[in-house]
């Protein structure tokens, strides 16, 4: 099966996979949030699976794998996913791998909570260009804080000072692809780590008049572009000295 462009939120299971059970299928461009189970509060992989361009946030498990649990005799390929803000009452708040052979690329596993091993247990897996703590040995891996806009609000878009911006590795499927919020997957020539691609912020103004005598009202129209354009605020530097007035 295929879960694509879905929001999976507020569901639960007594045993496995509160949000999604992946048994040979694909989860892509989806957000799995606020689900619960014994293992794999967000998702449980029971055979093979492909997880791509998706967020697993705010999920919880009573035993292990608050965000994602890959069960025994199962393997997954996880590309450009964010596993953050999840919780387990026992161990492995973010990711629990009960078998070997899974591959993680361009993914963030960070800011999860558990009694022990808050982010992950993942011996025998392959990690490349991932951000997690602790990090397994592998090319391009980071342990730095990914600097989300607001982990408390489960807003896992990357802030402009995130070390995950332009530090991933480009993959063949990314040509003309989009991220989890339907923005371009590659901006600036190199993909970001995680499910969200951060774009530059741009702002332009126009006015309804260019001159007048005090006090003449002037109306300004702003146009903003980029990936973080919600609720902008403006400050003015009337005398052009570099300090907002």
Short mmCIF file of C-alpha atoms in Angstrom, two decimals:
data_model
loop_
_atom_site.label_atom_id
_atom_site.label_comp_id
_atom_site.label_asym_id
_atom_site.label_seq_id
_atom_site.Cartn_x
_atom_site.Cartn_y
_atom_site.Cartn_z
CA UNK A 1 0.00 0.00 0.00
CA UNK A 2 0.95 3.66 -0.28
CA UNK A 3 0.32 6.52 2.13
CA UNK A 4 0.98 9.76 0.26
CA UNK A 5 0.10 13.36 1.14
CA UNK A 6 -1.74 12.26 4.27
CA UNK A 7 -2.07 13.68 7.75
CA UNK A 8 -2.36 10.72 10.15
CA UNK A 9 -3.28 12.16 13.53
CA UNK A 10 -4.90 11.13 16.80
CA UNK A 11 -5.19 7.37 16.32
CA UNK A 12 -3.98 4.50 18.46
CA UNK A 13 -3.36 0.76 18.59
CA UNK A 14 -3.10 -1.67 21.47
CA UNK A 15 0.05 -3.27 20.09
CA UNK A 16 1.83 -2.00 16.95
CA UNK A 17 1.75 1.12 14.82
CA UNK A 18 -0.58 3.66 16.33
CA UNK A 19 -0.61 5.76 13.16
CA UNK A 20 0.62 3.48 10.38
CA UNK A 21 1.60 -0.18 10.03
CA UNK A 22 3.98 -0.52 7.07
CA UNK A 23 4.23 -4.08 5.78
CA UNK A 24 5.92 -3.74 2.40
CA UNK A 25 4.49 -0.34 1.49
CA UNK A 26 5.50 3.31 1.14
CA UNK A 27 4.87 6.38 3.26
CA UNK A 28 5.78 9.60 1.49
CA UNK A 29 5.09 13.33 1.81
CA UNK A 30 2.97 12.70 4.90
CA UNK A 31 2.80 13.88 8.50
CA UNK A 32 2.20 11.30 11.25
CA UNK A 33 1.37 13.14 14.47
CA UNK A 34 -0.05 12.49 17.95
CA UNK A 35 -0.63 8.74 17.68
CA UNK A 36 0.09 6.04 20.25
CA UNK A 37 0.80 2.30 20.58
CA UNK A 38 2.81 -0.18 22.61
CA UNK A 39 5.54 -0.19 19.92
CA UNK A 40 5.82 2.34 17.13
CA UNK A 41 3.53 5.09 18.29
CA UNK A 42 3.76 6.80 14.92
CA UNK A 43 4.67 3.91 12.64
CA UNK A 44 5.63 0.25 12.91
CA UNK A 45 7.45 -1.44 10.04
CA UNK A 46 6.61 -5.15 10.04
CA UNK A 47 8.30 -6.29 6.79
CA UNK A 48 9.98 -3.86 4.40
CA UNK A 49 9.11 -0.24 3.89
CA UNK A 50 10.07 3.01 2.22
CA UNK A 51 9.63 6.17 4.29
CA UNK A 52 10.34 9.36 2.35
CA UNK A 53 9.80 13.09 2.82
CA UNK A 54 7.66 12.56 5.91
CA UNK A 55 7.42 13.81 9.50
CA UNK A 56 6.84 11.59 12.54
CA UNK A 57 6.20 14.03 15.39
CA UNK A 58 4.47 14.08 18.77
CA UNK A 59 3.76 10.34 18.88
CA UNK A 60 4.19 8.11 21.92
CA UNK A 61 4.76 4.49 22.83
CA UNK A 62 4.40 2.64 26.09
CA UNK A 63 7.47 0.44 25.45
CA UNK A 64 9.62 1.47 22.49
CA UNK A 65 9.84 3.47 19.29
CA UNK A 66 7.74 6.48 20.16
CA UNK A 67 8.11 7.78 16.62
CA UNK A 68 9.07 4.75 14.51
CA UNK A 69 9.70 1.09 15.35
CA UNK A 70 11.27 -1.31 12.85
CA UNK A 71 10.46 -4.79 14.06
CA UNK A 72 12.48 -8.02 13.99
CA UNK A 73 13.12 -9.43 10.50
CA UNK A 74 12.14 -6.06 8.97
CA UNK A 75 14.10 -3.44 7.09
CA UNK A 76 13.28 0.06 5.95
CA UNK A 77 14.74 2.71 3.70
CA UNK A 78 14.23 6.10 5.31
CA UNK A 79 15.01 9.17 3.19
CA UNK A 80 14.53 12.83 4.11
CA UNK A 81 12.35 12.15 7.13
CA UNK A 82 12.09 14.01 10.43
CA UNK A 83 11.50 12.01 13.62
CA UNK A 84 11.20 14.52 16.44
CA UNK A 85 9.22 15.39 19.55
CA UNK A 86 8.15 11.79 20.18
CA UNK A 87 8.04 10.01 23.55
CA UNK A 88 8.39 6.51 24.96
CA UNK A 89 7.60 5.53 28.53
CA UNK A 90 10.51 3.07 28.47
CA UNK A 91 13.19 3.43 25.77
CA UNK A 92 13.93 4.77 22.32
CA UNK A 93 11.66 7.78 22.14
CA UNK A 94 12.38 8.47 18.49
CA UNK A 95 13.46 5.30 16.68
CA UNK A 96 13.76 1.67 17.69
CA UNK A 97 15.32 -0.87 15.33
CA UNK A 98 14.87 -4.50 16.40
CA UNK A 99 16.73 -5.87 13.36
CA UNK A 100 19.66 -4.86 11.18
CA UNK A 101 19.92 -3.72 7.57
CA UNK A 102 17.85 -0.54 7.43
CA UNK A 103 19.21 2.51 5.62
CA UNK A 104 18.73 6.10 6.77
CA UNK A 105 19.67 9.00 4.48
CA UNK A 106 19.15 12.76 4.91
CA UNK A 107 17.02 12.24 8.01
CA UNK A 108 16.70 13.96 11.39
CA UNK A 109 16.15 11.97 14.60
CA UNK A 110 16.30 14.55 17.34
CA UNK A 111 14.47 16.03 20.32
CA UNK A 112 12.72 12.83 21.39
CA UNK A 113 12.25 11.72 25.01
CA UNK A 114 12.34 8.38 26.84
CA UNK A 115 13.44 6.84 30.13
CA UNK A 116 16.62 5.76 28.30
CA UNK A 117 18.01 6.14 24.76
CA UNK A 118 15.85 9.14 24.04
CA UNK A 119 16.46 9.42 20.31
CA UNK A 120 17.30 6.01 18.93
CA UNK A 121 18.71 2.53 19.16
CA UNK A 122 20.00 1.54 15.79
CA UNK A 123 22.98 -0.84 15.86
CA UNK A 124 23.62 -2.53 12.53
CA UNK A 125 21.92 0.14 10.42
CA UNK A 126 23.41 2.46 7.81
CA UNK A 127 23.26 6.22 8.43
CA UNK A 128 24.35 8.73 5.80
CA UNK A 129 23.91 12.52 6.00
CA UNK A 130 21.69 12.23 9.07
CA UNK A 131 21.31 14.47 12.11
CA UNK A 132 20.92 12.60 15.39
CA UNK A 133 22.42 12.26 18.82
CA UNK A 134 24.17 9.95 19.23
CA UNK A 135 25.19 9.52 15.59
CA UNK A 136 26.31 6.23 14.06
CA UNK A 137 29.52 6.39 12.01
CA UNK A 138 28.79 7.36 8.43
CA UNK A 139 29.49 9.97 5.81
CA UNK A 140 27.99 13.39 6.40
CA UNK A 141 26.36 12.66 9.77
CA UNK A 142 25.78 15.48 12.27
CA UNK A 143 25.12 15.60 16.01
CA UNK A 144 24.33 19.33 16.09
CA UNK A 145 20.94 20.61 17.16
CA UNK A 146 18.97 20.88 13.89
CA UNK A 147 17.38 24.18 15.08
CA UNK A 148 13.70 23.76 14.30
CA UNK A 149 11.41 26.77 14.19
CA UNK A 150 9.58 25.43 17.27
CA UNK A 151 9.91 21.86 18.49
CA UNK A 152 7.49 22.65 21.34
CA UNK A 153 4.84 23.41 18.70
CA UNK A 154 5.99 20.45 16.58
CA UNK A 155 6.99 22.90 13.84
CA UNK A 156 10.00 21.09 12.43
CA UNK A 157 10.78 23.45 9.61
CA UNK A 158 14.42 24.48 9.69
CA UNK A 159 15.42 27.87 11.05
CA UNK A 160 17.73 29.94 8.91
CA UNK A 161 20.74 29.05 11.11
CA UNK A 162 20.12 25.29 10.98
CA UNK A 163 23.19 23.14 10.26
CA UNK A 164 20.92 20.85 8.24
CA UNK A 165 20.47 23.37 5.41
CA UNK A 166 22.30 22.37 2.21
CA UNK A 167 24.19 19.56 3.98
CA UNK A 168 22.34 16.49 2.67
CA UNK A 169 23.13 14.40 -0.40
CA UNK A 170 21.08 14.72 -3.58
CA UNK A 171 19.28 11.53 -4.65
CA UNK A 172 17.96 10.63 -8.12
CA UNK A 173 14.28 10.91 -7.20
CA UNK A 174 14.67 14.53 -6.12
CA UNK A 175 14.53 16.01 -9.62
CA UNK A 176 11.34 18.12 -9.69
CA UNK A 177 10.29 16.58 -6.35
CA UNK A 178 8.69 18.45 -3.46
CA UNK A 179 9.20 18.30 0.30
CA UNK A 180 6.59 17.43 2.94
CA UNK A 181 4.98 20.87 2.64
CA UNK A 182 4.90 20.78 -1.16
CA UNK A 183 7.85 23.14 -1.61
CA UNK A 184 10.74 22.40 -3.95
CA UNK A 185 12.85 19.55 -2.60
CA UNK A 186 16.16 21.12 -3.64
CA UNK A 187 16.85 24.82 -3.18
CA UNK A 188 20.36 26.20 -3.48
CA UNK A 189 21.73 23.21 -5.38
CA UNK A 190 21.89 20.75 -2.48
CA UNK A 191 19.13 19.15 -0.47
CA UNK A 192 18.55 19.85 3.20
CA UNK A 193 18.55 17.11 5.84
CA UNK A 194 15.04 16.30 7.04
CA UNK A 195 11.54 16.44 5.59
CA UNK A 196 11.47 20.22 5.11
CA UNK A 197 13.50 22.23 2.62
CA UNK A 198 14.35 25.73 3.82
CA UNK A 199 14.13 28.48 1.23
CA UNK A 200 15.42 32.05 1.34
CA UNK A 201 13.12 34.75 2.68
CA UNK A 202 12.40 37.63 0.33
CA UNK A 203 10.40 40.79 0.85
CA UNK A 204 9.44 43.64 -1.47
CA UNK A 205 7.31 46.75 -0.94
CA UNK A 206 5.26 49.04 -3.10
CA UNK A 207 3.54 52.30 -2.07
CA UNK A 208 0.47 54.11 -3.32
CA UNK A 209 2.42 57.39 -3.61
CA UNK A 210 6.02 58.57 -3.76
CA UNK A 211 5.76 62.11 -2.50
CA UNK A 212 3.57 64.52 -0.56
CA UNK A 213 3.40 67.05 2.22
CA UNK A 214 3.13 66.16 5.89
CA UNK A 215 0.84 64.68 6.85
CA UNK A 216 -0.15 62.61 3.84
CA UNK A 217 -1.04 58.97 4.52
CA UNK A 218 0.93 56.40 2.55
CA UNK A 219 -0.22 52.81 2.14
CA UNK A 220 2.41 50.12 1.69
CA UNK A 221 1.87 46.69 0.16
CA UNK A 222 4.35 43.94 1.04
CA UNK A 223 5.03 40.76 -0.87
CA UNK A 224 6.95 37.99 0.87
CA UNK A 225 8.37 34.80 -0.59
CA UNK A 226 10.11 31.78 0.85
CA UNK A 227 9.29 28.83 3.06
CA UNK A 228 8.79 30.70 6.37
CA UNK A 229 6.34 33.44 5.43
CA UNK A 230 3.61 33.03 8.06
CA UNK A 231 3.00 36.06 10.31
CA UNK A 232 5.89 38.31 9.26
CA UNK A 233 6.52 41.59 11.08
CA UNK A 234 8.08 44.79 9.77
CA UNK A 235 10.39 47.42 11.21
CA UNK A 236 11.28 50.75 9.62
CA UNK A 237 14.60 52.56 9.29
CA UNK A 238 13.52 56.02 8.17
CA UNK A 239 16.97 57.67 8.30
CA UNK A 240 18.80 54.65 6.77
CA UNK A 241 21.31 54.35 9.61
CA UNK A 242 20.93 50.60 10.02
CA UNK A 243 18.86 50.86 13.22
CA UNK A 244 15.08 50.35 13.14
CA UNK A 245 13.21 53.46 14.33
#
